[in-house]
Short mmCIF file of C-alpha atoms in Angstrom, two decimals:
data_model
loop_
_atom_site.label_atom_id
_atom_site.label_comp_id
_atom_site.label_asym_id
_atom_site.label_seq_id
_atom_site.Cartn_x
_atom_site.Cartn_y
_atom_site.Cartn_z
CA GLU A 1 125.72 127.97 88.49
CA PRO A 2 123.96 124.76 87.05
CA GLU A 3 122.09 122.71 89.46
CA VAL A 4 120.15 119.48 89.75
CA THR A 5 116.49 119.91 89.80
CA GLN A 6 113.83 117.57 91.20
CA THR A 7 110.01 117.43 90.76
CA PRO A 8 107.70 117.40 92.62
CA SER A 9 109.18 118.68 95.86
CA HIS A 10 106.49 116.73 97.81
CA GLN A 11 104.24 113.96 96.80
CA VAL A 12 101.47 112.20 98.86
CA THR A 13 100.12 108.87 97.43
CA GLN A 14 98.06 105.90 98.45
CA MET A 15 99.66 102.44 99.10
CA GLY A 16 99.70 100.51 95.83
CA GLN A 17 99.79 103.51 93.56
CA GLU A 18 102.49 104.15 91.04
CA VAL A 19 104.72 107.28 91.37
CA ILE A 20 107.21 108.80 89.13
CA LEU A 21 109.93 111.04 90.51
CA ARG A 22 111.50 113.31 88.11
CA CYS A 23 115.11 114.72 88.01
CA VAL A 24 116.74 117.08 85.61
CA PRO A 25 120.60 116.47 86.01
CA ILE A 26 123.28 119.08 85.14
CA SER A 27 123.30 119.22 81.35
CA ASN A 28 126.80 117.92 80.54
CA HIS A 29 126.74 115.32 83.30
CA LEU A 30 126.84 111.65 82.22
CA TYR A 31 126.44 109.70 85.50
CA PHE A 32 123.26 109.71 87.37
CA TYR A 33 122.14 108.38 90.80
CA TRP A 34 119.15 107.99 93.05
CA TYR A 35 119.53 107.86 96.74
CA ARG A 36 116.83 107.78 99.43
CA GLN A 37 116.67 108.82 103.09
CA ILE A 38 113.98 107.48 105.40
CA LEU A 39 113.14 109.98 108.07
CA GLY A 40 115.66 109.96 110.77
CA GLN A 41 118.04 107.51 109.03
CA LYS A 42 121.05 107.80 106.89
CA VAL A 43 121.03 108.27 103.21
CA GLU A 44 121.10 105.06 101.04
CA PHE A 45 122.26 104.36 97.56
CA LEU A 46 119.55 103.00 95.33
CA VAL A 47 120.84 102.95 91.78
CA SER A 48 123.38 104.33 89.41
CA PHE A 49 122.87 104.87 85.65
CA TYR A 50 125.27 105.60 82.74
CA ASN A 51 124.80 105.31 78.94
CA ASN A 52 121.23 104.38 79.29
CA GLU A 53 121.78 101.39 81.45
CA ILE A 54 121.88 100.73 85.13
CA SER A 55 125.40 100.41 86.39
CA GLU A 56 124.64 99.19 89.90
CA LYS A 57 121.72 98.75 92.01
CA SER A 58 121.31 98.20 95.84
CA GLU A 59 119.31 95.46 97.53
CA ILE A 60 116.54 98.13 98.08
CA PHE A 61 116.03 98.53 94.35
CA ASP A 62 113.69 95.62 93.78
CA ASP A 63 111.29 94.80 90.76
CA GLN A 64 109.11 97.65 92.08
CA PHE A 65 111.62 100.22 91.03
CA SER A 66 112.79 101.38 87.57
CA VAL A 67 114.80 104.16 86.20
CA GLU A 68 114.70 105.64 82.83
CA ARG A 69 116.23 108.59 80.87
CA PRO A 70 113.36 109.13 78.38
CA ASP A 71 114.93 112.15 76.70
CA GLY A 72 118.06 114.09 76.78
CA SER A 73 117.38 115.92 80.00
CA ASN A 74 115.11 114.04 82.34
CA PHE A 75 115.94 111.04 84.68
CA THR A 76 113.12 109.46 86.34
CA LEU A 77 112.53 106.90 89.07
CA LYS A 78 109.32 104.96 89.05
CA ILE A 79 107.84 102.89 91.89
CA ARG A 80 105.32 100.70 90.45
CA SER A 81 103.37 99.77 93.50
CA THR A 82 104.19 101.97 96.52
CA LYS A 83 104.37 100.51 100.05
CA LEU A 84 104.19 102.39 103.33
CA GLU A 85 108.00 101.80 103.86
CA ASP A 86 108.78 103.70 100.66
CA SER A 87 107.95 106.88 102.37
CA ALA A 88 111.30 108.93 102.40
CA MET A 89 113.19 111.67 100.72
CA TYR A 90 114.38 110.58 97.44
CA PHE A 91 117.58 112.52 95.89
CA CYS A 92 118.90 112.48 92.53
CA ALA A 93 122.49 113.23 91.92
CA SER A 94 124.70 113.58 88.88
CA LYS A 95 128.26 113.85 88.03
CA LYS A 96 130.16 114.85 84.90
CA GLY A 97 132.77 111.94 84.35
CA GLN A 98 134.21 108.61 85.19
CA GLY A 99 136.18 108.33 88.28
CA VAL A 100 136.38 110.21 91.47
CA GLU A 101 134.39 113.30 91.13
CA THR A 102 131.86 115.46 93.04
CA GLN A 103 128.25 114.28 92.77
CA TYR A 104 125.77 117.09 92.80
CA PHE A 105 122.60 116.57 94.56
CA GLY A 106 119.04 117.72 93.80
CA PRO A 107 116.97 119.27 96.51
CA GLY A 108 115.01 115.92 96.96
CA THR A 109 111.37 114.78 96.59
CA ARG A 110 109.52 114.12 99.94
CA LEU A 111 107.40 110.95 99.28
CA LEU A 112 104.79 110.09 101.74
CA VAL A 113 102.74 106.84 101.16
CA LEU A 114 99.46 106.44 103.12
CA LYS B 1 128.42 97.19 111.71
CA ASN B 2 128.40 100.33 109.75
CA GLU B 3 131.09 100.90 107.20
CA VAL B 4 131.15 104.55 107.92
CA GLU B 5 130.92 105.82 111.52
CA GLN B 6 130.77 109.56 112.60
CA SER B 7 131.23 111.24 115.88
CA PRO B 8 129.81 112.93 117.75
CA GLN B 9 126.14 112.33 116.62
CA ASN B 10 125.04 115.69 118.05
CA LEU B 11 127.23 118.72 118.67
CA THR B 12 126.26 122.20 120.08
CA ALA B 13 128.56 125.12 120.20
CA GLN B 14 128.72 128.80 120.75
CA GLU B 15 129.30 131.09 118.03
CA GLY B 16 133.06 131.58 117.35
CA GLU B 17 134.03 128.09 118.53
CA PHE B 18 136.37 125.72 116.60
CA ILE B 19 134.43 122.65 115.62
CA THR B 20 135.62 119.24 114.77
CA ILE B 21 133.65 116.25 113.30
CA ASN B 22 135.16 112.91 112.98
CA CYS B 23 134.63 110.12 110.44
CA SER B 24 136.08 106.58 110.54
CA TYR B 25 135.57 103.96 107.85
CA SER B 26 136.37 100.35 107.75
CA VAL B 27 136.67 99.62 104.00
CA GLY B 28 139.19 100.53 101.38
CA ILE B 29 138.06 103.78 99.56
CA SER B 30 138.89 105.70 96.46
CA ALA B 31 137.65 108.98 97.86
CA LEU B 32 135.94 110.39 101.02
CA HIS B 33 133.11 113.02 100.69
CA TRP B 34 131.95 115.63 103.20
CA LEU B 35 128.39 116.87 102.73
CA GLN B 36 126.11 119.25 104.34
CA GLN B 37 122.41 118.72 104.76
CA HIS B 38 120.25 121.74 105.53
CA PRO B 39 117.13 121.74 107.72
CA GLY B 40 115.03 121.64 104.66
CA GLY B 41 116.73 118.39 103.46
CA GLY B 42 118.77 119.65 100.63
CA ILE B 43 122.44 118.12 100.37
CA VAL B 44 125.48 120.02 99.31
CA SER B 45 128.86 118.60 98.55
CA LEU B 46 131.62 120.41 100.80
CA PHE B 47 134.65 118.47 100.02
CA MET B 48 135.90 115.40 97.99
CA LEU B 49 139.29 114.00 99.41
CA SER B 50 141.66 111.20 98.36
CA SER B 51 144.65 112.34 100.47
CA GLY B 52 145.76 115.15 102.68
CA LYS B 53 143.91 118.29 103.37
CA LYS B 54 141.55 120.79 101.66
CA LYS B 55 140.41 124.15 102.74
CA HIS B 56 137.53 126.23 101.59
CA GLY B 57 136.77 129.38 103.57
CA ARG B 58 136.26 128.44 107.15
CA LEU B 59 136.08 124.80 106.49
CA ILE B 60 138.95 122.39 106.59
CA ALA B 61 138.83 118.64 105.74
CA THR B 62 141.63 116.17 106.38
CA ILE B 63 142.06 112.51 105.66
CA ASN B 64 144.46 109.92 106.85
CA ILE B 65 144.19 106.91 104.65
CA GLN B 66 146.40 104.75 106.72
CA GLU B 67 144.28 105.25 109.75
CA LYS B 68 140.98 105.29 107.80
CA HIS B 69 139.98 108.51 109.47
CA SER B 70 138.81 111.83 108.29
CA SER B 71 138.02 115.18 110.15
CA LEU B 72 136.05 118.29 109.20
CA HIS B 73 136.91 121.26 111.10
CA ILE B 74 134.94 124.56 111.15
CA THR B 75 136.78 127.71 112.32
CA ALA B 76 134.99 130.61 113.89
CA SER B 77 131.61 128.87 113.78
CA HIS B 78 128.43 130.88 113.11
CA PRO B 79 124.81 130.09 113.56
CA ARG B 80 124.35 129.59 109.79
CA ASP B 81 126.73 126.60 110.10
CA SER B 82 124.03 124.69 111.86
CA ALA B 83 123.18 121.72 109.68
CA VAL B 84 123.82 117.92 109.47
CA TYR B 85 127.34 117.19 108.28
CA ILE B 86 127.62 113.88 106.63
CA CYS B 87 130.61 111.75 105.77
CA ALA B 88 130.50 109.41 102.78
CA VAL B 89 133.03 107.20 101.21
CA GLU B 90 133.23 106.05 97.57
CA ARG B 91 134.84 102.65 96.80
CA ASN B 92 135.69 100.96 93.50
CA THR B 93 132.23 101.73 92.16
CA ASP B 94 131.05 105.34 92.36
CA LYS B 95 127.97 104.88 94.76
CA LEU B 96 128.38 106.72 97.94
CA ILE B 97 128.13 105.02 101.26
CA PHE B 98 126.97 107.42 103.96
CA GLY B 99 127.42 107.84 107.62
CA THR B 100 124.73 108.65 109.90
CA GLY B 101 125.63 112.32 110.10
CA THR B 102 126.47 114.79 112.76
CA ARG B 103 123.89 117.28 113.74
CA LEU B 104 125.55 120.64 114.67
CA GLN B 105 123.82 123.52 116.27
CA VAL B 106 125.73 126.86 116.73
CA PHE B 107 124.04 129.27 119.15
CA PRO B 108 124.76 133.02 119.09
#
């Protein structure tokens, strides 16, 4: 069964460094999302992406964050200058079409900023 | 105030018990999702509901749109059902708004 994959599974970085989290959505999906979950807290929406554009972003998704679909398969989240509070699990998700459909989640990348 | 509230926050059960997890929401929605988060962190979609009831194996999800309430039931619970169960709602846009989750532990 097709699945969303994410790399790396874990990343440790120093405060102020740039990180890129990578996701490969399910191949025929058109809608892509990033969510994050700080340890012990609920999952929060970061950004949605369709047709090579951001559809919606949350207040968390400030100028330090960017997303890109550099080729036909990868979907990346970049954090330009990481802060301690960026430490979290980051989930990528994708869905096939417009409207109410199941979103399929990747296994997550656990980011630790020191 | 959270837009999505779940109860209970924690739940322990003996193997074989019938389990109910509740979700209430305060906003208009286009759909409600039940998800399962494994101890390792991965999230799996269990159900997506706009109305009525859905069943998959030992899992049943119901929704009452008028009362803004949904329940997830697990029949004949098993230790492998131990996980965090999360309710999330979808509004006019397709971003998901998550509840805080219910941590379920089923003991043999």
